[in-house]
Amino acid sequence: MSDLVLVLAVAHRDARQELRSRAVTVATVFFSGITVVILSFALGPDPDDLRRAAPGILWVALAFAGVISAAQSYQNELAEGAFEQLLISPIPRAAIYVGKLLANWLTMFLLGLLLLAAIVILFDLPLGRGGPLLAATLASGTLGFSLIATFYAALTANLRARESLLPVLMFPVVVPVLLAAVRATETLLGPGQATGNPALAGPWLQLLVGFDLAYLVVCTAIFHFVVEE
């Protein structure tokens, strides 16, 4: 069986498990929605302030929801002993990591599209021709976040204080991805950028892709050390 088939099998297994329980989906959608509402009220009723803050609100809500999603992707399996069975099976550790990564990334990307649509409607933000670039930014940013979140969730899965350790360990590493994602989104969604600006968004998108490739290589290469400890 090829590694690609194994990766897709792990991703399908995680996605099917979530579709059955829907626990993580409900929690992340509810939490991210509450985050958007609270930050909107904190900024006040000024439409210009809300439009300027929209990129930051989007990625703050996604970051907090992503921590919940990544942590739960291991906890249910650990409680049932399914993850140990997965580890003793003849599956490359890298395939396990990439499979779980795909499942977490899909969850975050779909949530990001939902939040983006809600923010565009609530804050009356014109997309113009920036829609495809925003989708690319969302895909690259959520991939970078999922790479780190999936890796550190495995690292802290067996620790007692995993709920508090996970964000403490991962956020310093994932901050560059979030900053680049916010700036790329700002160039496409901020005031005065109704038609999108590829010239300004391009460098930030390139930086996001560079982070994604670097994190993918490093995390995949050392994941087996994490799960075998």
mmCIF file of N, CA, C and O in Angstrom, residues 92-191:
data_model
loop_
_atom_site.group_PDB
_atom_site.id
_atom_site.type_symbol
_atom_site.label_atom_id
_atom_site.label_comp_id
_atom_site.label_asym_id
_atom_site.label_seq_id
_atom_site.Cartn_x
_atom_site.Cartn_y
_atom_site.Cartn_z
ATOM 1 N N PRO A 92 3.947 4.093 8.334
ATOM 2 C CA PRO A 92 4.994 5.090 8.610
ATOM 3 C C PRO A 92 4.459 6.214 9.484
ATOM 4 O O PRO A 92 3.324 6.668 9.307
ATOM 5 N N ARG A 93 5.289 6.642 10.432
ATOM 6 C CA ARG A 93 4.858 7.711 11.337
ATOM 7 C C ARG A 93 4.543 8.997 10.559
ATOM 8 O O ARG A 93 3.638 9.739 10.919
ATOM 9 N N ALA A 94 5.291 9.248 9.510
ATOM 10 C CA ALA A 94 5.042 10.435 8.703
ATOM 11 C C ALA A 94 3.658 10.394 8.068
ATOM 12 O O ALA A 94 2.987 11.425 7.939
ATOM 13 N N ALA A 95 3.205 9.199 7.672
ATOM 14 C CA ALA A 95 1.878 9.064 7.072
ATOM 15 C C ALA A 95 0.782 9.372 8.095
ATOM 16 O O ALA A 95 -0.247 9.973 7.760
ATOM 17 N N ILE A 96 1.009 8.958 9.350
ATOM 18 C CA ILE A 96 0.045 9.270 10.408
ATOM 19 C C ILE A 96 -0.056 10.773 10.601
ATOM 20 O O ILE A 96 -1.148 11.347 10.691
ATOM 21 N N TYR A 97 1.116 11.416 10.662
ATOM 22 C CA TYR A 97 1.132 12.868 10.866
ATOM 23 C C TYR A 97 0.450 13.605 9.714
ATOM 24 O O TYR A 97 -0.401 14.472 9.942
ATOM 25 N N VAL A 98 0.799 13.271 8.494
ATOM 26 C CA VAL A 98 0.233 13.976 7.344
ATOM 27 C C VAL A 98 -1.264 13.705 7.225
ATOM 28 O O VAL A 98 -2.044 14.597 6.860
ATOM 29 N N GLY A 99 -1.693 12.491 7.557
ATOM 30 C CA GLY A 99 -3.119 12.186 7.520
ATOM 31 C C GLY A 99 -3.904 13.016 8.518
ATOM 32 O O GLY A 99 -4.957 13.581 8.193
ATOM 33 N N LYS A 100 -3.406 13.097 9.749
ATOM 34 C CA LYS A 100 -4.071 13.917 10.756
ATOM 35 C C LYS A 100 -3.997 15.400 10.392
ATOM 36 O O LYS A 100 -4.930 16.168 10.657
ATOM 37 N N LEU A 101 -2.875 15.784 9.802
ATOM 38 C CA LEU A 101 -2.729 17.158 9.345
ATOM 39 C C LEU A 101 -3.801 17.513 8.317
ATOM 40 O O LEU A 101 -4.424 18.583 8.394
ATOM 41 N N LEU A 102 -4.041 16.636 7.351
ATOM 42 C CA LEU A 102 -5.046 16.902 6.319
ATOM 43 C C LEU A 102 -6.438 17.061 6.924
ATOM 44 O O LEU A 102 -7.207 17.944 6.522
ATOM 45 N N ALA A 103 -6.760 16.201 7.908
ATOM 46 C CA ALA A 103 -8.070 16.292 8.545
ATOM 47 C C ALA A 103 -8.214 17.609 9.305
ATOM 48 O O ALA A 103 -9.252 18.287 9.212
ATOM 49 N N ASN A 104 -7.171 17.993 10.053
ATOM 50 C CA ASN A 104 -7.225 19.249 10.807
ATOM 51 C C ASN A 104 -7.255 20.456 9.864
ATOM 52 O O ASN A 104 -7.947 21.448 10.118
ATOM 53 N N TRP A 105 -6.475 20.387 8.795
ATOM 54 C CA TRP A 105 -6.437 21.494 7.839
ATOM 55 C C TRP A 105 -7.799 21.683 7.172
ATOM 56 O O TRP A 105 -8.269 22.823 7.019
ATOM 57 N N LEU A 106 -8.430 20.597 6.779
ATOM 58 C CA LEU A 106 -9.747 20.697 6.156
ATOM 59 C C LEU A 106 -10.745 21.355 7.103
ATOM 60 O O LEU A 106 -11.527 22.223 6.698
ATOM 61 N N THR A 107 -10.697 20.958 8.386
ATOM 62 C CA THR A 107 -11.595 21.552 9.370
ATOM 63 C C THR A 107 -11.355 23.047 9.505
ATOM 64 O O THR A 107 -12.297 23.859 9.499
ATOM 65 N N MET A 108 -10.076 23.439 9.624
ATOM 66 C CA MET A 108 -9.752 24.852 9.791
ATOM 67 C C MET A 108 -10.075 25.667 8.543
ATOM 68 O O MET A 108 -10.553 26.801 8.630
ATOM 69 N N PHE A 109 -9.805 25.109 7.376
ATOM 70 C CA PHE A 109 -10.056 25.848 6.138
ATOM 71 C C PHE A 109 -11.546 26.091 5.937
ATOM 72 O O PHE A 109 -11.963 27.205 5.581
ATOM 73 N N LEU A 110 -12.362 25.070 6.166
ATOM 74 C CA LEU A 110 -13.807 25.239 6.028
ATOM 75 C C LEU A 110 -14.347 26.227 7.058
ATOM 76 O O LEU A 110 -15.209 27.062 6.749
ATOM 77 N N LEU A 111 -13.811 26.146 8.288
ATOM 78 C CA LEU A 111 -14.210 27.109 9.308
ATOM 79 C C LEU A 111 -13.786 28.520 8.900
ATOM 80 O O LEU A 111 -14.529 29.485 9.110
ATOM 81 N N GLY A 112 -12.594 28.646 8.314
ATOM 82 C CA GLY A 112 -12.119 29.946 7.865
ATOM 83 C C GLY A 112 -13.012 30.534 6.785
ATOM 84 O O GLY A 112 -13.308 31.740 6.799
ATOM 85 N N LEU A 113 -13.452 29.704 5.850
ATOM 86 C CA LEU A 113 -14.368 30.193 4.811
ATOM 87 C C LEU A 113 -15.687 30.666 5.418
ATOM 88 O O LEU A 113 -16.242 31.695 5.007
ATOM 89 N N LEU A 114 -16.173 29.921 6.402
ATOM 90 C CA LEU A 114 -17.416 30.299 7.069
ATOM 91 C C LEU A 114 -17.259 31.626 7.809
ATOM 92 O O LEU A 114 -18.115 32.519 7.711
ATOM 93 N N LEU A 115 -16.152 31.773 8.549
ATOM 94 C CA LEU A 115 -15.912 33.017 9.283
ATOM 95 C C LEU A 115 -15.691 34.190 8.340
ATOM 96 O O LEU A 115 -16.151 35.309 8.606
ATOM 97 N N LEU A 116 -14.970 33.948 7.251
ATOM 98 C CA LEU A 116 -14.733 35.016 6.279
ATOM 99 C C LEU A 116 -16.055 35.519 5.696
ATOM 100 O O LEU A 116 -16.269 36.733 5.585
ATOM 101 N N ALA A 117 -16.932 34.596 5.338
ATOM 102 C CA ALA A 117 -18.234 34.998 4.802
ATOM 103 C C ALA A 117 -19.029 35.789 5.835
ATOM 104 O O ALA A 117 -19.655 36.810 5.510
ATOM 105 N N ALA A 118 -18.987 35.343 7.101
ATOM 106 C CA ALA A 118 -19.724 36.045 8.152
ATOM 107 C C ALA A 118 -19.164 37.445 8.382
ATOM 108 O O ALA A 118 -19.920 38.419 8.522
ATOM 109 N N ILE A 119 -17.836 37.577 8.395
ATOM 110 C CA ILE A 119 -17.219 38.883 8.628
ATOM 111 C C ILE A 119 -17.471 39.829 7.459
ATOM 112 O O ILE A 119 -17.733 41.024 7.649
ATOM 113 N N VAL A 120 -17.401 39.320 6.241
ATOM 114 C CA VAL A 120 -17.668 40.152 5.064
ATOM 115 C C VAL A 120 -19.091 40.697 5.113
ATOM 116 O O VAL A 120 -19.340 41.877 4.811
ATOM 117 N N ILE A 121 -20.033 39.859 5.536
ATOM 118 C CA ILE A 121 -21.425 40.296 5.604
ATOM 119 C C ILE A 121 -21.651 41.248 6.775
ATOM 120 O O ILE A 121 -22.259 42.315 6.629
ATOM 121 N N LEU A 122 -21.139 40.895 7.942
ATOM 122 C CA LEU A 122 -21.376 41.701 9.141
ATOM 123 C C LEU A 122 -20.712 43.071 9.062
ATOM 124 O O LEU A 122 -21.275 44.070 9.498
ATOM 125 N N PHE A 123 -19.498 43.108 8.502
ATOM 126 C CA PHE A 123 -18.745 44.364 8.454
ATOM 127 C C PHE A 123 -18.887 45.090 7.124
ATOM 128 O O PHE A 123 -18.242 46.113 6.916
ATOM 129 N N ASP A 124 -19.708 44.541 6.224
ATOM 130 C CA ASP A 124 -19.951 45.152 4.918
ATOM 131 C C ASP A 124 -18.639 45.406 4.167
ATOM 132 O O ASP A 124 -18.330 46.526 3.752
ATOM 133 N N LEU A 125 -17.860 44.339 3.997
ATOM 134 C CA LEU A 125 -16.561 44.440 3.330
ATOM 135 C C LEU A 125 -16.692 43.995 1.877
ATOM 136 O O LEU A 125 -17.150 42.875 1.618
ATOM 137 N N PRO A 126 -16.288 44.819 0.922
ATOM 138 C CA PRO A 126 -16.345 44.419 -0.487
ATOM 139 C C PRO A 126 -15.183 43.498 -0.842
ATOM 140 O O PRO A 126 -14.040 43.770 -0.515
ATOM 141 N N LEU A 127 -15.479 42.394 -1.503
ATOM 142 C CA LEU A 127 -14.430 41.464 -1.916
ATOM 143 C C LEU A 127 -13.805 41.860 -3.248
ATOM 144 O O LEU A 127 -12.603 41.751 -3.442
ATOM 145 N N GLY A 128 -14.614 42.306 -4.190
ATOM 146 C CA GLY A 128 -14.085 42.642 -5.499
ATOM 147 C C GLY A 128 -13.417 41.435 -6.155
ATOM 148 O O GLY A 128 -13.906 40.314 -6.109
ATOM 149 N N ARG A 129 -12.248 41.685 -6.753
ATOM 150 C CA ARG A 129 -11.499 40.599 -7.404
ATOM 151 C C ARG A 129 -10.535 39.922 -6.432
ATOM 152 O O ARG A 129 -9.725 39.109 -6.850
ATOM 153 N N GLY A 130 -10.610 40.271 -5.162
ATOM 154 C CA GLY A 130 -9.683 39.688 -4.195
ATOM 155 C C GLY A 130 -10.106 38.342 -3.651
ATOM 156 O O GLY A 130 -9.400 37.764 -2.818
ATOM 157 N N GLY A 131 -11.264 37.824 -4.097
ATOM 158 C CA GLY A 131 -11.760 36.559 -3.567
ATOM 159 C C GLY A 131 -10.801 35.395 -3.723
ATOM 160 O O GLY A 131 -10.502 34.700 -2.748
ATOM 161 N N PRO A 132 -10.272 35.115 -4.927
ATOM 162 C CA PRO A 132 -9.333 33.995 -5.089
ATOM 163 C C PRO A 132 -8.061 34.154 -4.241
ATOM 164 O O PRO A 132 -7.563 33.177 -3.684
ATOM 165 N N LEU A 133 -7.552 35.382 -4.147
ATOM 166 C CA LEU A 133 -6.353 35.599 -3.328
ATOM 167 C C LEU A 133 -6.652 35.408 -1.843
ATOM 168 O O LEU A 133 -5.824 34.896 -1.090
ATOM 169 N N LEU A 134 -7.846 35.808 -1.425
ATOM 170 C CA LEU A 134 -8.232 35.578 -0.034
ATOM 171 C C LEU A 134 -8.340 34.082 0.262
ATOM 172 O O LEU A 134 -7.927 33.620 1.333
ATOM 173 N N ALA A 135 -8.893 33.325 -0.680
ATOM 174 C CA ALA A 135 -8.982 31.873 -0.506
ATOM 175 C C ALA A 135 -7.592 31.254 -0.424
ATOM 176 O O ALA A 135 -7.345 30.356 0.391
ATOM 177 N N ALA A 136 -6.656 31.741 -1.260
ATOM 178 C CA ALA A 136 -5.286 31.236 -1.218
ATOM 179 C C ALA A 136 -4.611 31.589 0.093
ATOM 180 O O ALA A 136 -3.869 30.781 0.681
ATOM 181 N N THR A 137 -4.844 32.810 0.580
ATOM 182 C CA THR A 137 -4.288 33.217 1.867
ATOM 183 C C THR A 137 -4.845 32.363 2.996
ATOM 184 O O THR A 137 -4.117 31.924 3.892
ATOM 185 N N LEU A 138 -6.148 32.125 2.947
ATOM 186 C CA LEU A 138 -6.793 31.310 3.968
ATOM 187 C C LEU A 138 -6.247 29.885 3.947
ATOM 188 O O LEU A 138 -5.984 29.292 5.004
ATOM 189 N N ALA A 139 -6.079 29.333 2.749
ATOM 190 C CA ALA A 139 -5.553 27.975 2.632
ATOM 191 C C ALA A 139 -4.116 27.889 3.156
ATOM 192 O O ALA A 139 -3.771 26.971 3.908
ATOM 193 N N SER A 140 -3.262 28.843 2.775
ATOM 194 C CA SER A 140 -1.862 28.818 3.202
ATOM 195 C C SER A 140 -1.732 29.067 4.693
ATOM 196 O O SER A 140 -0.943 28.404 5.383
ATOM 197 N N GLY A 141 -2.510 30.021 5.210
ATOM 198 C CA GLY A 141 -2.424 30.331 6.634
ATOM 199 C C GLY A 141 -2.927 29.210 7.518
ATOM 200 O O GLY A 141 -2.297 28.862 8.519
ATOM 201 N N THR A 142 -4.058 28.612 7.152
ATOM 202 C CA THR A 142 -4.581 27.510 7.954
ATOM 203 C C THR A 142 -3.698 26.271 7.841
ATOM 204 O O THR A 142 -3.593 25.496 8.793
ATOM 205 N N LEU A 143 -3.044 26.087 6.705
ATOM 206 C CA LEU A 143 -2.110 24.966 6.574
ATOM 207 C C LEU A 143 -0.923 25.146 7.511
ATOM 208 O O LEU A 143 -0.536 24.207 8.222
ATOM 209 N N GLY A 144 -0.338 26.340 7.520
ATOM 210 C CA GLY A 144 0.785 26.585 8.420
ATOM 211 C C GLY A 144 0.403 26.400 9.874
ATOM 212 O O GLY A 144 1.152 25.802 10.660
ATOM 213 N N PHE A 145 -0.772 26.889 10.249
ATOM 214 C CA PHE A 145 -1.231 26.730 11.626
ATOM 215 C C PHE A 145 -1.465 25.258 11.946
ATOM 216 O O PHE A 145 -1.081 24.776 13.018
ATOM 217 N N SER A 146 -2.094 24.532 11.025
ATOM 218 C CA SER A 146 -2.392 23.119 11.260
ATOM 219 C C SER A 146 -1.123 22.283 11.360
ATOM 220 O O SER A 146 -1.071 21.307 12.124
ATOM 221 N N LEU A 147 -0.109 22.631 10.594
ATOM 222 C CA LEU A 147 1.168 21.920 10.676
ATOM 223 C C LEU A 147 1.721 21.951 12.087
ATOM 224 O O LEU A 147 2.124 20.917 12.646
ATOM 225 N N ILE A 148 1.757 23.138 12.688
ATOM 226 C CA ILE A 148 2.303 23.289 14.033
ATOM 227 C C ILE A 148 1.349 22.712 15.072
ATOM 228 O O ILE A 148 1.766 22.021 16.011
ATOM 229 N N ALA A 149 0.056 22.989 14.941
ATOM 230 C CA ALA A 149 -0.919 22.524 15.927
ATOM 231 C C ALA A 149 -0.975 21.002 15.987
ATOM 232 O O ALA A 149 -1.025 20.420 17.078
ATOM 233 N N THR A 150 -0.960 20.341 14.842
ATOM 234 C CA THR A 150 -1.004 18.874 14.817
ATOM 235 C C THR A 150 0.248 18.277 15.440
ATOM 236 O O THR A 150 0.173 17.272 16.169
ATOM 237 N N PHE A 151 1.386 18.890 15.179
ATOM 238 C CA PHE A 151 2.649 18.386 15.734
ATOM 239 C C PHE A 151 2.689 18.549 17.250
ATOM 240 O O PHE A 151 2.982 17.597 17.987
ATOM 241 N N TYR A 152 2.381 19.727 17.746
ATOM 242 C CA TYR A 152 2.467 19.969 19.186
ATOM 243 C C TYR A 152 1.335 19.296 19.952
ATOM 244 O O TYR A 152 1.479 18.992 21.139
ATOM 245 N N ALA A 153 0.206 19.067 19.307
ATOM 246 C CA ALA A 153 -0.859 18.314 19.967
ATOM 247 C C ALA A 153 -0.422 16.886 20.244
ATOM 248 O O ALA A 153 -0.741 16.311 21.289
ATOM 249 N N ALA A 154 0.341 16.295 19.321
ATOM 250 C CA ALA A 154 0.894 14.960 19.553
ATOM 251 C C ALA A 154 1.949 14.995 20.656
ATOM 252 O O ALA A 154 2.047 14.074 21.472
ATOM 253 N N LEU A 155 2.741 16.059 20.684
ATOM 254 C CA LEU A 155 3.800 16.181 21.681
ATOM 255 C C LEU A 155 3.241 16.272 23.096
ATOM 256 O O LEU A 155 3.826 15.732 24.046
ATOM 257 N N THR A 156 2.106 16.940 23.259
ATOM 258 C CA THR A 156 1.533 17.156 24.595
ATOM 259 C C THR A 156 0.377 16.214 24.911
ATOM 260 O O THR A 156 -0.226 16.340 25.976
ATOM 261 N N ALA A 157 0.070 15.290 24.020
ATOM 262 C CA ALA A 157 -1.139 14.470 24.178
ATOM 263 C C ALA A 157 -1.142 13.657 25.465
ATOM 264 O O ALA A 157 -2.191 13.476 26.084
ATOM 265 N N ASN A 158 0.028 13.155 25.886
ATOM 266 C CA ASN A 158 0.090 12.290 27.065
ATOM 267 C C ASN A 158 0.449 13.040 28.344
ATOM 268 O O ASN A 158 0.669 12.412 29.384
ATOM 269 N N LEU A 159 0.510 14.346 28.294
ATOM 270 C CA LEU A 159 0.863 15.128 29.472
ATOM 271 C C LEU A 159 -0.387 15.530 30.244
ATOM 272 O O LEU A 159 -1.458 15.710 29.676
ATOM 273 N N ARG A 160 -0.246 15.677 31.550
ATOM 274 C CA ARG A 160 -1.394 16.029 32.372
ATOM 275 C C ARG A 160 -1.906 17.437 32.068
ATOM 276 O O ARG A 160 -3.101 17.679 32.006
ATOM 277 N N ALA A 161 -0.989 18.363 31.909
ATOM 278 C CA ALA A 161 -1.368 19.763 31.690
ATOM 279 C C ALA A 161 -1.403 20.097 30.201
ATOM 280 O O ALA A 161 -1.040 21.192 29.801
ATOM 281 N N ARG A 162 -1.853 19.155 29.386
ATOM 282 C CA ARG A 162 -1.788 19.346 27.939
ATOM 283 C C ARG A 162 -2.640 20.526 27.470
ATOM 284 O O ARG A 162 -2.282 21.208 26.515
ATOM 285 N N GLU A 163 -3.786 20.779 28.137
ATOM 286 C CA GLU A 163 -4.649 21.870 27.692
ATOM 287 C C GLU A 163 -3.969 23.224 27.812
ATOM 288 O O GLU A 163 -4.173 24.111 26.986
ATOM 289 N N SER A 164 -3.148 23.403 28.858
ATOM 290 C CA SER A 164 -2.450 24.673 29.029
ATOM 291 C C SER A 164 -1.107 24.690 28.323
ATOM 292 O O SER A 164 -0.643 25.750 27.881
ATOM 293 N N LEU A 165 -0.459 23.534 28.182
ATOM 294 C CA LEU A 165 0.856 23.488 27.547
ATOM 295 C C LEU A 165 0.780 23.643 26.031
ATOM 296 O O LEU A 165 1.682 24.223 25.424
ATOM 297 N N LEU A 166 -0.268 23.128 25.434
ATOM 298 C CA LEU A 166 -0.356 23.169 23.965
ATOM 299 C C LEU A 166 -0.273 24.593 23.415
ATOM 300 O O LEU A 166 0.583 24.877 22.573
ATOM 301 N N PRO A 167 -1.120 25.532 23.860
ATOM 302 C CA PRO A 167 -0.983 26.895 23.314
ATOM 303 C C PRO A 167 0.317 27.574 23.705
ATOM 304 O O PRO A 167 0.869 28.357 22.916
ATOM 305 N N VAL A 168 0.829 27.284 24.900
ATOM 306 C CA VAL A 168 2.082 27.908 25.339
ATOM 307 C C VAL A 168 3.239 27.480 24.448
ATOM 308 O O VAL A 168 4.115 28.287 24.099
ATOM 309 N N LEU A 169 3.267 26.222 24.036
ATOM 310 C CA LEU A 169 4.365 25.708 23.220
ATOM 311 C C LEU A 169 4.217 26.081 21.749
ATOM 312 O O LEU A 169 5.209 26.395 21.079
ATOM 313 N N MET A 170 3.012 26.053 21.242
ATOM 314 C CA MET A 170 2.852 26.198 19.798
ATOM 315 C C MET A 170 2.759 27.644 19.334
ATOM 316 O O MET A 170 3.213 27.974 18.238
ATOM 317 N N PHE A 171 2.166 28.531 20.131
ATOM 318 C CA PHE A 171 1.949 29.885 19.643
ATOM 319 C C PHE A 171 3.234 30.661 19.351
ATOM 320 O O PHE A 171 3.279 31.410 18.367
ATOM 321 N N PRO A 172 4.304 30.519 20.145
ATOM 322 C CA PRO A 172 5.536 31.211 19.746
ATOM 323 C C PRO A 172 6.069 30.768 18.390
ATOM 324 O O PRO A 172 6.699 31.556 17.680
ATOM 325 N N VAL A 173 5.820 29.510 18.018
ATOM 326 C CA VAL A 173 6.303 28.996 16.735
ATOM 327 C C VAL A 173 5.390 29.412 15.596
ATOM 328 O O VAL A 173 5.849 29.667 14.461
ATOM 329 N N VAL A 174 4.098 29.509 15.873
ATOM 330 C CA VAL A 174 3.132 29.771 14.808
ATOM 331 C C VAL A 174 2.872 31.264 14.597
ATOM 332 O O VAL A 174 2.204 31.638 13.627
ATOM 333 N N VAL A 175 3.408 32.113 15.473
ATOM 334 C CA VAL A 175 3.192 33.557 15.344
ATOM 335 C C VAL A 175 3.609 34.099 13.972
ATOM 336 O O VAL A 175 2.884 34.913 13.380
ATOM 337 N N PRO A 176 4.774 33.711 13.412
ATOM 338 C CA PRO A 176 5.117 34.231 12.069
ATOM 339 C C PRO A 176 4.069 33.915 11.009
ATOM 340 O O PRO A 176 3.798 34.747 10.131
ATOM 341 N N VAL A 177 3.479 32.737 11.078
ATOM 342 C CA VAL A 177 2.431 32.379 10.125
ATOM 343 C C VAL A 177 1.208 33.280 10.299
ATOM 344 O O VAL A 177 0.640 33.788 9.324
ATOM 345 N N LEU A 178 0.813 33.493 11.549
ATOM 346 C CA LEU A 178 -0.358 34.327 11.809
ATOM 347 C C LEU A 178 -0.125 35.776 11.378
ATOM 348 O O LEU A 178 -1.011 36.411 10.803
ATOM 349 N N LEU A 179 1.066 36.302 11.652
ATOM 350 C CA LEU A 179 1.366 37.683 11.263
ATOM 351 C C LEU A 179 1.340 37.842 9.742
ATOM 352 O O LEU A 179 0.774 38.814 9.219
ATOM 353 N N ALA A 180 1.960 36.890 9.042
ATOM 354 C CA ALA A 180 1.953 36.958 7.578
ATOM 355 C C ALA A 180 0.540 36.810 7.032
ATOM 356 O O ALA A 180 0.159 37.488 6.061
ATOM 357 N N ALA A 181 -0.252 35.933 7.638
ATOM 358 C CA ALA A 181 -1.632 35.738 7.181
ATOM 359 C C ALA A 181 -2.469 36.994 7.408
ATOM 360 O O ALA A 181 -3.282 37.375 6.548
ATOM 361 N N VAL A 182 -2.289 37.642 8.557
ATOM 362 C CA VAL A 182 -3.032 38.870 8.843
ATOM 363 C C VAL A 182 -2.666 39.968 7.853
ATOM 364 O O VAL A 182 -3.535 40.662 7.315
ATOM 365 N N ARG A 183 -1.368 40.128 7.584
ATOM 366 C CA ARG A 183 -0.950 41.179 6.661
ATOM 367 C C ARG A 183 -1.436 40.907 5.235
ATOM 368 O O ARG A 183 -1.852 41.823 4.530
ATOM 369 N N ALA A 184 -1.377 39.646 4.802
ATOM 370 C CA ALA A 184 -1.880 39.313 3.468
ATOM 371 C C ALA A 184 -3.382 39.568 3.374
ATOM 372 O O ALA A 184 -3.874 40.115 2.378
ATOM 373 N N THR A 185 -4.117 39.186 4.416
ATOM 374 C CA THR A 185 -5.558 39.419 4.428
ATOM 375 C C THR A 185 -5.862 40.906 4.460
ATOM 376 O O THR A 185 -6.807 41.378 3.817
ATOM 377 N N GLU A 186 -5.061 41.657 5.199
ATOM 378 C CA GLU A 186 -5.277 43.095 5.306
ATOM 379 C C GLU A 186 -5.139 43.797 3.961
ATOM 380 O O GLU A 186 -5.890 44.723 3.647
ATOM 381 N N THR A 187 -4.178 43.370 3.148
ATOM 382 C CA THR A 187 -3.995 44.001 1.843
ATOM 383 C C THR A 187 -5.161 43.724 0.900
ATOM 384 O O THR A 187 -5.366 44.462 -0.070
ATOM 385 N N LEU A 188 -5.910 42.665 1.178
ATOM 386 C CA LEU A 188 -7.014 42.291 0.292
ATOM 387 C C LEU A 188 -8.382 42.665 0.838
ATOM 388 O O LEU A 188 -9.349 42.797 0.079
ATOM 389 N N LEU A 189 -8.465 42.839 2.167
ATOM 390 C CA LEU A 189 -9.763 43.024 2.806
ATOM 391 C C LEU A 189 -9.891 44.365 3.502
ATOM 392 O O LEU A 189 -10.977 44.744 3.915
ATOM 393 N N GLY A 190 -8.771 45.081 3.665
ATOM 394 C CA GLY A 190 -8.803 46.332 4.402
ATOM 395 C C GLY A 190 -9.446 47.454 3.610
ATOM 396 O O GLY A 190 -9.769 47.321 2.425
ATOM 397 N N PRO A 191 -9.660 48.603 4.273
ATOM 398 C CA PRO A 191 -10.259 49.751 3.597
ATOM 399 C C PRO A 191 -9.427 50.187 2.399
ATOM 400 O O PRO A 191 -8.201 50.196 2.447
#
